[in-house]
Tab-separated table of C-alpha atoms in Angstrom:
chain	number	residue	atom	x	y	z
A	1	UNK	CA	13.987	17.000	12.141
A	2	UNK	CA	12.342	13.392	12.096
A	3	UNK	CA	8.613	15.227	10.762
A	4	UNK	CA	10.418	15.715	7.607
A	5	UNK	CA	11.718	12.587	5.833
A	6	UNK	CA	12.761	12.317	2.206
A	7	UNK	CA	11.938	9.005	0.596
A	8	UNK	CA	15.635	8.816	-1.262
A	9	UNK	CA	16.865	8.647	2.197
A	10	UNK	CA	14.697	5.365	3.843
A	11	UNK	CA	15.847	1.737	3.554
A	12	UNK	CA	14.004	0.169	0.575
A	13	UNK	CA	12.037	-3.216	1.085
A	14	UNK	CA	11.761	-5.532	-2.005
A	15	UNK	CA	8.575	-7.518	-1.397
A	16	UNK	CA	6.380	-9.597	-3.460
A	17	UNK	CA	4.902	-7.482	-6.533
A	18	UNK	CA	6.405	-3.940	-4.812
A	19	UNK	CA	9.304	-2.269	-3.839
A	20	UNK	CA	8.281	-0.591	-0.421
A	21	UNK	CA	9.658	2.616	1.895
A	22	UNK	CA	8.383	3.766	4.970
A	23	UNK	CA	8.363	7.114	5.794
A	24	UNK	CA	6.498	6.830	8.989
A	25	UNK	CA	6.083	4.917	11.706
A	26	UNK	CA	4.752	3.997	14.924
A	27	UNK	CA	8.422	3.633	16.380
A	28	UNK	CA	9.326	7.753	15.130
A	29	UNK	CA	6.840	8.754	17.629
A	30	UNK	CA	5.764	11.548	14.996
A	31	UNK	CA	1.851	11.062	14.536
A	32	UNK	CA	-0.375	9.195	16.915
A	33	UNK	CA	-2.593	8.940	14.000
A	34	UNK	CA	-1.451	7.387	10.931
A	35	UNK	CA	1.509	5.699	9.143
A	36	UNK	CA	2.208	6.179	5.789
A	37	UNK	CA	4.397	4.619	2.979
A	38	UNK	CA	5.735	4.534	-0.492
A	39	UNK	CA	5.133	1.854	-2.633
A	40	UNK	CA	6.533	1.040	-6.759
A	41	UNK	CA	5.057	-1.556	-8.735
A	42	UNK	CA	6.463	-2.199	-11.659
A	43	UNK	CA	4.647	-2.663	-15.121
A	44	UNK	CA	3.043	-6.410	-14.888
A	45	UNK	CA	3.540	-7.095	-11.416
A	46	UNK	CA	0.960	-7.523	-8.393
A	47	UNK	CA	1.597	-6.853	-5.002
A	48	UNK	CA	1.194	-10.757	-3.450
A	49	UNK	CA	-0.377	-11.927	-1.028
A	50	UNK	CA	-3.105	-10.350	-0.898
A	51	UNK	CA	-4.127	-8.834	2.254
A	52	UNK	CA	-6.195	-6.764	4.929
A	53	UNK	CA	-5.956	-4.887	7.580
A	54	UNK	CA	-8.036	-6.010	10.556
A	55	UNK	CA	-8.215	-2.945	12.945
A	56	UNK	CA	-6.736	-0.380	10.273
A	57	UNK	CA	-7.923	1.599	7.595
A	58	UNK	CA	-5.849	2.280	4.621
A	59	UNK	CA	-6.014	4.824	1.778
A	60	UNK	CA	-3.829	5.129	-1.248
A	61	UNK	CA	-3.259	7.396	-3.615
A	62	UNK	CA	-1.553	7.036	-6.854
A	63	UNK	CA	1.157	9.245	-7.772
A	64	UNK	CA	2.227	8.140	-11.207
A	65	UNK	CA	1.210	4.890	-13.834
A	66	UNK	CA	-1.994	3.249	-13.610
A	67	UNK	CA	-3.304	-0.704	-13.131
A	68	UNK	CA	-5.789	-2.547	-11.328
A	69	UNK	CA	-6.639	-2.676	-7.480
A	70	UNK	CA	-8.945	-5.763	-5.945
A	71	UNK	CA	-11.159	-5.225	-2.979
A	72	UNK	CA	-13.285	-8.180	-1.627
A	73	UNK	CA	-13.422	-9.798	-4.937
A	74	UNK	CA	-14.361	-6.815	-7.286
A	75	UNK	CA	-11.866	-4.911	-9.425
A	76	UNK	CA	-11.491	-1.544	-10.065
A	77	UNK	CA	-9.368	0.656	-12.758
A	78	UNK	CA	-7.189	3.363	-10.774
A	79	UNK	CA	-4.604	5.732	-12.894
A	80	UNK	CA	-2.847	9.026	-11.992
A	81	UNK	CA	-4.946	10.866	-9.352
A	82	UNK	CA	-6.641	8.282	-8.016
A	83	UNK	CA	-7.761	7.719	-3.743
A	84	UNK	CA	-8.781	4.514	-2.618
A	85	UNK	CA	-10.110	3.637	0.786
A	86	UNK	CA	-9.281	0.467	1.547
A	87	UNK	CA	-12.083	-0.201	4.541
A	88	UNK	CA	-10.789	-2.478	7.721
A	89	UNK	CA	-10.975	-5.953	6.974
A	90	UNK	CA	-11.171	-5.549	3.371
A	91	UNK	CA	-9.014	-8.103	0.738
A	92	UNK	CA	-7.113	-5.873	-1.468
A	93	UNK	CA	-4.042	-5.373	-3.794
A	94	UNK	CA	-2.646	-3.796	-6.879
A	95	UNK	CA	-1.774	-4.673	-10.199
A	96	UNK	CA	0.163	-2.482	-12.229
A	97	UNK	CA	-0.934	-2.967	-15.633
A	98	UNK	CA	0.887	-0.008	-17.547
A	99	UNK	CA	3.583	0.341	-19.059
A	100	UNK	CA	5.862	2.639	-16.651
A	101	UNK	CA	5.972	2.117	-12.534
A	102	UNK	CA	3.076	2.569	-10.776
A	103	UNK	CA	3.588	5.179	-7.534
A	104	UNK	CA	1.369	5.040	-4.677
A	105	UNK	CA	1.480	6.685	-1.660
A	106	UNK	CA	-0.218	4.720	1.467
A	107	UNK	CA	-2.206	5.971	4.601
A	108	UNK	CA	-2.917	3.914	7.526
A	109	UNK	CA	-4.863	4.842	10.604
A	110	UNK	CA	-4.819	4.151	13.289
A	111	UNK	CA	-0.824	3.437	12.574
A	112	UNK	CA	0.292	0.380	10.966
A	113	UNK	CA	3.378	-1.630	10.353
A	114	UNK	CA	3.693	-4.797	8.337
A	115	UNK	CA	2.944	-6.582	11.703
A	116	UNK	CA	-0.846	-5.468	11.500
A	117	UNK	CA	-1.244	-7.361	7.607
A	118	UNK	CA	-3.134	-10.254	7.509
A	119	UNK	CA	-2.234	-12.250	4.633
A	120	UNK	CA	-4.460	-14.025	2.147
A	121	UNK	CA	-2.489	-16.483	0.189
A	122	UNK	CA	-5.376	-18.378	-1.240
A	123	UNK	CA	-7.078	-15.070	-2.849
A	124	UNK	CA	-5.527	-14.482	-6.459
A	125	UNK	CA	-5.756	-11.650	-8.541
A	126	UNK	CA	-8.488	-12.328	-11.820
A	127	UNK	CA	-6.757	-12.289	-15.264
């Protein structure tokens, strides 16, 4: 049943900062609403380049660990538990700055695919 995917099962993508899985896509035809993926930082990296979304919204959740995230130039602690709305056009990424991976889970709507980033190579992430 493709409305029921297990993340052990989908390809892994090692990018900058993150390792990354999507469970779903535009191209599943499941939703007509929203994508969604899996992302693990491990302890001192960021994800790089920073980046936006300019007709999507995005909101992340953190599963497990804790770090930074950057949004339009202001940074914000996020651990365990914690949503983040990531508003269209906004700069953002994530810094794990724990000690074990940091887990987050990622919403997009209307759907996304790496296609809809829009990279932002000259923002860095503040020590």
């Amino acid at each position: 049943m493709k409305n029921i995917v297990c993340e052990n099962e989908v390809e892994v993508q090692h990018l900058p900062g993150r390792d990354l899985q999507w469970l779903f896509t535009p191209e599943q035809n499941v939703s007509e609403a929203f994508s969604m993926n899996v992302v693990v930082i491990k302890p001192g990296c960021t994800v790089t380049p920073a980046h936006s979304h300019p007709e999507k919204e995005e909101v992340i959740y953190i599963v497990d660990g804790s770090g930074k995230t950057y949004i339009n130039g202001y940074i914000y602690n996020v651990c365990k538990g914690t949503a983040v709305l990531f508003p269209k056009k906004s700069i953002h990424m994530l810094r794990n700055t724990g000690e074990v991976d940091m887990k987050v889970v990622c919403f997009f709507t209307p759907q996304a695919t790496l296609a809809d980033y829009e990279f932002h190579e000259q923002v860095v992430f503040p020590e």
